[in-house]
PDB file of C-alpha atoms and ligand atoms in Angstrom:
ATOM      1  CA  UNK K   1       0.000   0.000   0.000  1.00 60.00           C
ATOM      2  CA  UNK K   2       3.054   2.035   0.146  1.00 75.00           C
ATOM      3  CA  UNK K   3       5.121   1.080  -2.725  1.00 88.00           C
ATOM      4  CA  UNK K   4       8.738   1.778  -3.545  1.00 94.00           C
ATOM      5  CA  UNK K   5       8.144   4.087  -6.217  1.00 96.00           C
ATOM      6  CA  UNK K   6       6.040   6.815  -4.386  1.00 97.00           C
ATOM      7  CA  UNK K   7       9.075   7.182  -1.354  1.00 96.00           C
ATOM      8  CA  UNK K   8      11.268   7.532  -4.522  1.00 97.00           C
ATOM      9  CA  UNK K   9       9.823   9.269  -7.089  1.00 96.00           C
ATOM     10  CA  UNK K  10       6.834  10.483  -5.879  1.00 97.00           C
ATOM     11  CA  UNK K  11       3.645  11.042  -6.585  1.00 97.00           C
ATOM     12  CA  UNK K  12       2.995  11.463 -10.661  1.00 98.00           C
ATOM     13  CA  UNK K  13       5.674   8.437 -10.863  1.00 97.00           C
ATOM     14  CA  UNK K  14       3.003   6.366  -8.667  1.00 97.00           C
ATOM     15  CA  UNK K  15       0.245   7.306 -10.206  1.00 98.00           C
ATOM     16  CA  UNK K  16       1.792   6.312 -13.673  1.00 98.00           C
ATOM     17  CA  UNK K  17       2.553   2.975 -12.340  1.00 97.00           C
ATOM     18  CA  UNK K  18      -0.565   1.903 -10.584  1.00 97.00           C
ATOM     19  CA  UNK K  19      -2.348   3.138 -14.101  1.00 98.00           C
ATOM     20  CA  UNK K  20       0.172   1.051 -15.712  1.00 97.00           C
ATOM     21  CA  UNK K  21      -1.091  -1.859 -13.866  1.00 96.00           C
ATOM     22  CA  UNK K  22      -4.739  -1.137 -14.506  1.00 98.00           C
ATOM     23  CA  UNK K  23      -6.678  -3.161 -17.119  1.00 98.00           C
ATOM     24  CA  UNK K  24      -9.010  -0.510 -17.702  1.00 98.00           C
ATOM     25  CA  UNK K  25      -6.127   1.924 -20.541  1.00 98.00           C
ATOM     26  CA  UNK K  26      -5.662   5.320 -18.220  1.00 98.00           C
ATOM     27  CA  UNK K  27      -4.417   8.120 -19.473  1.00 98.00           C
ATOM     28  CA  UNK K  28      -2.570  10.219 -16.514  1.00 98.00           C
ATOM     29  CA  UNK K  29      -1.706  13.631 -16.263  1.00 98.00           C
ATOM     30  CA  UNK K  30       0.084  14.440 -13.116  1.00 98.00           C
ATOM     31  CA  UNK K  31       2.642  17.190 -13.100  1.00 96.00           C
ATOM     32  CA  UNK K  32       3.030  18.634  -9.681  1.00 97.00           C
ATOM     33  CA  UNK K  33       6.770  21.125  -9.244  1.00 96.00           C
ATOM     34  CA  UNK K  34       7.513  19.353  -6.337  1.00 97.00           C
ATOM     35  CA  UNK K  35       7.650  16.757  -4.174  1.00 97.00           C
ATOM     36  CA  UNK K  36       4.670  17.126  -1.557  1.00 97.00           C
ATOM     37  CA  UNK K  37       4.706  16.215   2.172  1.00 97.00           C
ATOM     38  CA  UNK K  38       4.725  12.471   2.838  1.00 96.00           C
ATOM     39  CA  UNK K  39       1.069  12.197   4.283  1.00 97.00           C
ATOM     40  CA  UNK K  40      -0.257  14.512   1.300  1.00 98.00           C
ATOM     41  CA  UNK K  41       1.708  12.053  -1.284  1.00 97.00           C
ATOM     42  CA  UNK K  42       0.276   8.487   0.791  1.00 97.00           C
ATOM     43  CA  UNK K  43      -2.945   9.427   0.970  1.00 97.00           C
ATOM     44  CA  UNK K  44      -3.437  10.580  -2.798  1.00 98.00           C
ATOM     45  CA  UNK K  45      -1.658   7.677  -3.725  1.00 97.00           C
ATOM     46  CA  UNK K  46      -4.248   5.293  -1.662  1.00 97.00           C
ATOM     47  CA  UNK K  47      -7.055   7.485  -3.439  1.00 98.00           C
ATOM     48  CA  UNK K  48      -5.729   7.213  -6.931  1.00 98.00           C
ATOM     49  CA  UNK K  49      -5.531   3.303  -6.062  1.00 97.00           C
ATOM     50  CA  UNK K  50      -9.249   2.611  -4.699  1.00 97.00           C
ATOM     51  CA  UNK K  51     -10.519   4.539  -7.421  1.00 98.00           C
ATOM     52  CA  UNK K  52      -8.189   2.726 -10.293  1.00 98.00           C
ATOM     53  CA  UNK K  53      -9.273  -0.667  -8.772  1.00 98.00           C
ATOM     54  CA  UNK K  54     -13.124   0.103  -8.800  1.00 98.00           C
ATOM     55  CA  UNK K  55     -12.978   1.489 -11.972  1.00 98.00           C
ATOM     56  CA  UNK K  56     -11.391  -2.269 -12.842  1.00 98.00           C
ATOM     57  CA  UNK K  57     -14.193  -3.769 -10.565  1.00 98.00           C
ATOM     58  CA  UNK K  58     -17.238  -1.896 -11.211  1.00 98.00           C
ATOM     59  CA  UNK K  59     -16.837   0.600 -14.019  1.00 98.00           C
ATOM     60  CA  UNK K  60     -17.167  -1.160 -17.165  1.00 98.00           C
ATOM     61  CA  UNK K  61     -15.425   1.984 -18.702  1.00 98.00           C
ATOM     62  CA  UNK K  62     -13.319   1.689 -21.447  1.00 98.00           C
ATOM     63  CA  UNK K  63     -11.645   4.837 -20.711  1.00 98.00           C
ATOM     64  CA  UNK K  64      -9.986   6.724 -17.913  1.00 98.00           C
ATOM     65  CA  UNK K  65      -8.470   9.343 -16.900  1.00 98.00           C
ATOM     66  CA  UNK K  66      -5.689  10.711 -14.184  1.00 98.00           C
ATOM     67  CA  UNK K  67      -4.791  14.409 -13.122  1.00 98.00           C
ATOM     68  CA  UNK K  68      -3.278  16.435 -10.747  1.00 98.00           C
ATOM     69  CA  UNK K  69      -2.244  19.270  -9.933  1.00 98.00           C
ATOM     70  CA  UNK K  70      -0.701  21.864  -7.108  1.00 98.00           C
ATOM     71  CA  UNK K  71      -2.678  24.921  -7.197  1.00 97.00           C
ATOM     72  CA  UNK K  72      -1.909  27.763  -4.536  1.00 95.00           C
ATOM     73  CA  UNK K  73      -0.397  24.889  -2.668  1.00 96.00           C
ATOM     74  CA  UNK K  74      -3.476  22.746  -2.713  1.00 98.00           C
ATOM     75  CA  UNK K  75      -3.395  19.254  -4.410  1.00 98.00           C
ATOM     76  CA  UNK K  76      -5.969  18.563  -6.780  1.00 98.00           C
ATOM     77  CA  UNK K  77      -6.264  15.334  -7.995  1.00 98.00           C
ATOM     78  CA  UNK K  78      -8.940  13.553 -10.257  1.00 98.00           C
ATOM     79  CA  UNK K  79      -9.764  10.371 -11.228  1.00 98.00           C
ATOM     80  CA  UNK K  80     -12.283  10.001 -14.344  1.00 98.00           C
ATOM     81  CA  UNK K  81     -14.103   6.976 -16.194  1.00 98.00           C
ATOM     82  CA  UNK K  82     -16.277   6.852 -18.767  1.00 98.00           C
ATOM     83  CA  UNK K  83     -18.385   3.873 -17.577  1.00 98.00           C
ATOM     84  CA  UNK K  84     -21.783   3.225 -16.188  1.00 98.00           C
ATOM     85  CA  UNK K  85     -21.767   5.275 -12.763  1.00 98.00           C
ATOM     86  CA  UNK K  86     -23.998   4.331  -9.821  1.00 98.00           C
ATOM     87  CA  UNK K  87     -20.608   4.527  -7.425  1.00 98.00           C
ATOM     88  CA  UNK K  88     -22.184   4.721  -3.787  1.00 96.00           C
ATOM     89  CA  UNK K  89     -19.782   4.805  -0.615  1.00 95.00           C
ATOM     90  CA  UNK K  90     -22.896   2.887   1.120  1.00 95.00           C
ATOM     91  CA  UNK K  91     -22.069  -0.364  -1.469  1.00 94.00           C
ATOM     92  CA  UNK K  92     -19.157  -1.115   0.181  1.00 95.00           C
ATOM     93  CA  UNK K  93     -15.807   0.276   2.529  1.00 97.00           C
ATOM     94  CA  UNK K  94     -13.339   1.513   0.045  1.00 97.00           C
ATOM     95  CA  UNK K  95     -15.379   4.933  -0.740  1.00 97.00           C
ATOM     96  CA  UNK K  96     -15.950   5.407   3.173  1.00 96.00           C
ATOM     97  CA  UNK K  97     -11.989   4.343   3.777  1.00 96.00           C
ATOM     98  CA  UNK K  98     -11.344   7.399   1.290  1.00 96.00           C
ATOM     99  CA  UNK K  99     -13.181   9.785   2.891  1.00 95.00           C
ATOM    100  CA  UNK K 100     -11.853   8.754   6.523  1.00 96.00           C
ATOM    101  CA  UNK K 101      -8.220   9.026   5.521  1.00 97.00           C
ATOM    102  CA  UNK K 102      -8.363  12.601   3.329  1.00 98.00           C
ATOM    103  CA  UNK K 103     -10.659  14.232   6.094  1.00 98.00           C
ATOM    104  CA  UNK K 104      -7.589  12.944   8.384  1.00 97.00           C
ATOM    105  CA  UNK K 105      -5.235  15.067   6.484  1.00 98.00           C
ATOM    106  CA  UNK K 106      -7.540  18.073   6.640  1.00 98.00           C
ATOM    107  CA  UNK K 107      -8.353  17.269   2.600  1.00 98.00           C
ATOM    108  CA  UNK K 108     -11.933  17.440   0.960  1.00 97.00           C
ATOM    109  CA  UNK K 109     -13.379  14.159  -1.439  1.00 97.00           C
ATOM    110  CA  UNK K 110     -16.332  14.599  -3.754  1.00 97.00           C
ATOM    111  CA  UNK K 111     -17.763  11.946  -5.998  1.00 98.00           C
ATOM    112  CA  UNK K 112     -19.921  12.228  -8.800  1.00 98.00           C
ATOM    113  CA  UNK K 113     -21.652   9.388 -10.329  1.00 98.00           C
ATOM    114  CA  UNK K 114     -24.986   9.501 -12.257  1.00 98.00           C
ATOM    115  CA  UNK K 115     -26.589   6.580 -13.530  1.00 98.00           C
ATOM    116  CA  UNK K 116     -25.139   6.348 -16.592  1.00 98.00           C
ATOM    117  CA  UNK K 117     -21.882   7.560 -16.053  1.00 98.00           C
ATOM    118  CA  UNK K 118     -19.433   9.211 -15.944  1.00 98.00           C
ATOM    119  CA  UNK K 119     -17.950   8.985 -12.523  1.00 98.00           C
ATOM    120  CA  UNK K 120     -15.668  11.712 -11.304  1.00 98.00           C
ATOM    121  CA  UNK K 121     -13.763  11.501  -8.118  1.00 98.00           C
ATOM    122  CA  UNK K 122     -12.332  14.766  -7.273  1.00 98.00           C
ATOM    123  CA  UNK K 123      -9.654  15.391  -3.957  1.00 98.00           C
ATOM    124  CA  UNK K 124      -8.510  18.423  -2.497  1.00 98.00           C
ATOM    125  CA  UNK K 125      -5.784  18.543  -0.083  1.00 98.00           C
ATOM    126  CA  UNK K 126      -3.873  21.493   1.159  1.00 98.00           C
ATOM    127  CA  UNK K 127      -0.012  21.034   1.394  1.00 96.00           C
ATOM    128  CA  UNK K 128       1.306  24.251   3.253  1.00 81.00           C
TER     129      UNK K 128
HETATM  130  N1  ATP Z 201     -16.004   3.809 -10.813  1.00 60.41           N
HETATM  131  C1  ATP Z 201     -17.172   3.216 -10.500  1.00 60.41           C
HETATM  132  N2  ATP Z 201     -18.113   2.992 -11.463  1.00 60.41           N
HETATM  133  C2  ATP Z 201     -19.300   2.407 -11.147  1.00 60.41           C
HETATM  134  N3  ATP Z 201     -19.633   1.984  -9.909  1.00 60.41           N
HETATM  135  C3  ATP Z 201     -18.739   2.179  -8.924  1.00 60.41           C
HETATM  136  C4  ATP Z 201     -17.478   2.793  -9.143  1.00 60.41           C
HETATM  137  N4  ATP Z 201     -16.817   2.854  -7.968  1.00 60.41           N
HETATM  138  C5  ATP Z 201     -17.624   2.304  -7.057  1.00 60.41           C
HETATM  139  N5  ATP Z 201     -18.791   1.879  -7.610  1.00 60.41           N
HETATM  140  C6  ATP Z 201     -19.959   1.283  -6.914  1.00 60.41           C
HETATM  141  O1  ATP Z 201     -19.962   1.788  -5.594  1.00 60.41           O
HETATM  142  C7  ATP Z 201     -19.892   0.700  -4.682  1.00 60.41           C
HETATM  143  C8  ATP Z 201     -19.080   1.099  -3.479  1.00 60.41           C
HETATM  144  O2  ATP Z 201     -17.687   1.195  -3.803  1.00 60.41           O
HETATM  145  P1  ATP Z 201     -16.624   0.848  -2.671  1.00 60.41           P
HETATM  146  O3  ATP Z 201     -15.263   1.098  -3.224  1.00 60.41           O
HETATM  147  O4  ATP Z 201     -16.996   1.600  -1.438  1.00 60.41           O
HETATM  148  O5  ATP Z 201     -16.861  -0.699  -2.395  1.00 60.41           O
HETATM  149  P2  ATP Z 201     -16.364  -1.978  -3.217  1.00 60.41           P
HETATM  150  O6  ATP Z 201     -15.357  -1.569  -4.265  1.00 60.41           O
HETATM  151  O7  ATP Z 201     -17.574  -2.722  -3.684  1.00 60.41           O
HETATM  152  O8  ATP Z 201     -15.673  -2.846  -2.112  1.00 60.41           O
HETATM  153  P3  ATP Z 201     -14.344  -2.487  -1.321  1.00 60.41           P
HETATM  154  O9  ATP Z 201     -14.815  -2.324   0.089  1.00 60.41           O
HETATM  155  O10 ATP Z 201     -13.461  -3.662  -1.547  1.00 60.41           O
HETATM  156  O11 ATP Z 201     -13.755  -1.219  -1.867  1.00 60.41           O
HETATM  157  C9  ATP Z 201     -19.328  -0.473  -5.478  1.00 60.41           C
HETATM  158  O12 ATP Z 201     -19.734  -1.694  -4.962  1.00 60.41           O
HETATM  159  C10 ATP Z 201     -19.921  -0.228  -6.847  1.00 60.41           C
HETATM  160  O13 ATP Z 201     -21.219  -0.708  -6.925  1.00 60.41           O
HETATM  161 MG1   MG Z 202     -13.718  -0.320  -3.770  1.00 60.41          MG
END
Protein backbone atom coordinates (compact mmCIF):
# COMPACT_ATOMS: atom_id res chain seq x y z
CA UNK A 1 0.00 0.00 0.00
CA UNK A 2 3.05 2.03 0.15
CA UNK A 3 5.12 1.08 -2.72
CA UNK A 4 8.74 1.78 -3.54
CA UNK A 5 8.14 4.09 -6.22
CA UNK A 6 6.04 6.82 -4.39
CA UNK A 7 9.08 7.18 -1.35
CA UNK A 8 11.27 7.53 -4.52
CA UNK A 9 9.82 9.27 -7.09
CA UNK A 10 6.83 10.48 -5.88
CA UNK A 11 3.65 11.04 -6.59
CA UNK A 12 3.00 11.46 -10.66
CA UNK A 13 5.67 8.44 -10.86
CA UNK A 14 3.00 6.37 -8.67
CA UNK A 15 0.24 7.31 -10.21
CA UNK A 16 1.79 6.31 -13.67
CA UNK A 17 2.55 2.98 -12.34
CA UNK A 18 -0.57 1.90 -10.58
CA UNK A 19 -2.35 3.14 -14.10
CA UNK A 20 0.17 1.05 -15.71
CA UNK A 21 -1.09 -1.86 -13.87
CA UNK A 22 -4.74 -1.14 -14.51
CA UNK A 23 -6.68 -3.16 -17.12
CA UNK A 24 -9.01 -0.51 -17.70
CA UNK A 25 -6.13 1.92 -20.54
CA UNK A 26 -5.66 5.32 -18.22
CA UNK A 27 -4.42 8.12 -19.47
CA UNK A 28 -2.57 10.22 -16.51
CA UNK A 29 -1.71 13.63 -16.26
CA UNK A 30 0.08 14.44 -13.12
CA UNK A 31 2.64 17.19 -13.10
CA UNK A 32 3.03 18.63 -9.68
CA UNK A 33 6.77 21.12 -9.24
CA UNK A 34 7.51 19.35 -6.34
CA UNK A 35 7.65 16.76 -4.17
CA UNK A 36 4.67 17.13 -1.56
CA UNK A 37 4.71 16.22 2.17
CA UNK A 38 4.73 12.47 2.84
CA UNK A 39 1.07 12.20 4.28
CA UNK A 40 -0.26 14.51 1.30
CA UNK A 41 1.71 12.05 -1.28
CA UNK A 42 0.28 8.49 0.79
CA UNK A 43 -2.94 9.43 0.97
CA UNK A 44 -3.44 10.58 -2.80
CA UNK A 45 -1.66 7.68 -3.73
CA UNK A 46 -4.25 5.29 -1.66
CA UNK A 47 -7.06 7.49 -3.44
CA UNK A 48 -5.73 7.21 -6.93
CA UNK A 49 -5.53 3.30 -6.06
CA UNK A 50 -9.25 2.61 -4.70
CA UNK A 51 -10.52 4.54 -7.42
CA UNK A 52 -8.19 2.73 -10.29
CA UNK A 53 -9.27 -0.67 -8.77
CA UNK A 54 -13.12 0.10 -8.80
CA UNK A 55 -12.98 1.49 -11.97
CA UNK A 56 -11.39 -2.27 -12.84
CA UNK A 57 -14.19 -3.77 -10.56
CA UNK A 58 -17.24 -1.90 -11.21
CA UNK A 59 -16.84 0.60 -14.02
CA UNK A 60 -17.17 -1.16 -17.16
CA UNK A 61 -15.42 1.98 -18.70
CA UNK A 62 -13.32 1.69 -21.45
CA UNK A 63 -11.65 4.84 -20.71
CA UNK A 64 -9.99 6.72 -17.91
CA UNK A 65 -8.47 9.34 -16.90
CA UNK A 66 -5.69 10.71 -14.18
CA UNK A 67 -4.79 14.41 -13.12
CA UNK A 68 -3.28 16.44 -10.75
CA UNK A 69 -2.24 19.27 -9.93
CA UNK A 70 -0.70 21.86 -7.11
CA UNK A 71 -2.68 24.92 -7.20
CA UNK A 72 -1.91 27.76 -4.54
CA UNK A 73 -0.40 24.89 -2.67
CA UNK A 74 -3.48 22.75 -2.71
CA UNK A 75 -3.39 19.25 -4.41
CA UNK A 76 -5.97 18.56 -6.78
CA UNK A 77 -6.26 15.33 -8.00
CA UNK A 78 -8.94 13.55 -10.26
CA UNK A 79 -9.76 10.37 -11.23
CA UNK A 80 -12.28 10.00 -14.34
CA UNK A 81 -14.10 6.98 -16.19
CA UNK A 82 -16.28 6.85 -18.77
CA UNK A 83 -18.39 3.87 -17.58
CA UNK A 84 -21.78 3.23 -16.19
CA UNK A 85 -21.77 5.27 -12.76
CA UNK A 86 -24.00 4.33 -9.82
CA UNK A 87 -20.61 4.53 -7.42
CA UNK A 88 -22.18 4.72 -3.79
CA UNK A 89 -19.78 4.80 -0.61
CA UNK A 90 -22.90 2.89 1.12
CA UNK A 91 -22.07 -0.36 -1.47
CA UNK A 92 -19.16 -1.12 0.18
CA UNK A 93 -15.81 0.28 2.53
CA UNK A 94 -13.34 1.51 0.04
CA UNK A 95 -15.38 4.93 -0.74
CA UNK A 96 -15.95 5.41 3.17
CA UNK A 97 -11.99 4.34 3.78
CA UNK A 98 -11.34 7.40 1.29
CA UNK A 99 -13.18 9.78 2.89
CA UNK A 100 -11.85 8.75 6.52
CA UNK A 101 -8.22 9.03 5.52
CA UNK A 102 -8.36 12.60 3.33
CA UNK A 103 -10.66 14.23 6.09
CA UNK A 104 -7.59 12.94 8.38
CA UNK A 105 -5.24 15.07 6.48
CA UNK A 106 -7.54 18.07 6.64
CA UNK A 107 -8.35 17.27 2.60
CA UNK A 108 -11.93 17.44 0.96
CA UNK A 109 -13.38 14.16 -1.44
CA UNK A 110 -16.33 14.60 -3.75
CA UNK A 111 -17.76 11.95 -6.00
CA UNK A 112 -19.92 12.23 -8.80
CA UNK A 113 -21.65 9.39 -10.33
CA UNK A 114 -24.99 9.50 -12.26
CA UNK A 115 -26.59 6.58 -13.53
CA UNK A 116 -25.14 6.35 -16.59
CA UNK A 117 -21.88 7.56 -16.05
CA UNK A 118 -19.43 9.21 -15.94
CA UNK A 119 -17.95 8.99 -12.52
CA UNK A 120 -15.67 11.71 -11.30
CA UNK A 121 -13.76 11.50 -8.12
CA UNK A 122 -12.33 14.77 -7.27
CA UNK A 123 -9.65 15.39 -3.96
CA UNK A 124 -8.51 18.42 -2.50
CA UNK A 125 -5.78 18.54 -0.08
CA UNK A 126 -3.87 21.49 1.16
CA UNK A 127 -0.01 21.03 1.39
CA UNK A 128 1.31 24.25 3.25
N1 LIG B 1 -16.00 3.81 -10.81
C1 LIG B 1 -17.17 3.22 -10.50
N2 LIG B 1 -18.11 2.99 -11.46
C2 LIG B 1 -19.30 2.41 -11.15
N3 LIG B 1 -19.63 1.98 -9.91
C3 LIG B 1 -18.74 2.18 -8.92
C4 LIG B 1 -17.48 2.79 -9.14
N4 LIG B 1 -16.82 2.85 -7.97
C5 LIG B 1 -17.62 2.30 -7.06
N5 LIG B 1 -18.79 1.88 -7.61
C6 LIG B 1 -19.96 1.28 -6.91
O1 LIG B 1 -19.96 1.79 -5.59
C7 LIG B 1 -19.89 0.70 -4.68
C8 LIG B 1 -19.08 1.10 -3.48
O2 LIG B 1 -17.69 1.20 -3.80
P1 LIG B 1 -16.62 0.85 -2.67
O3 LIG B 1 -15.26 1.10 -3.22
O4 LIG B 1 -17.00 1.60 -1.44
O5 LIG B 1 -16.86 -0.70 -2.39
P2 LIG B 1 -16.36 -1.98 -3.22
O6 LIG B 1 -15.36 -1.57 -4.27
O7 LIG B 1 -17.57 -2.72 -3.68
O8 LIG B 1 -15.67 -2.85 -2.11
P3 LIG B 1 -14.34 -2.49 -1.32
O9 LIG B 1 -14.82 -2.32 0.09
O10 LIG B 1 -13.46 -3.66 -1.55
O11 LIG B 1 -13.76 -1.22 -1.87
C9 LIG B 1 -19.33 -0.47 -5.48
O12 LIG B 1 -19.73 -1.69 -4.96
C10 LIG B 1 -19.92 -0.23 -6.85
O13 LIG B 1 -21.22 -0.71 -6.92
MG1 LIG C 1 -13.72 -0.32 -3.77
Amino acid sequence: MHPQVLTDRGLAAAARDAAGRSPVPVDVNVSLPRRLPEAVEVTAYYVVSEALANIAKHSRAGRARVLGLLVDDTLIMEIRDDGVGGADPAGGTGLIGLADRVAVVDGRLSLSSPAGGPTTMRVEIPCG
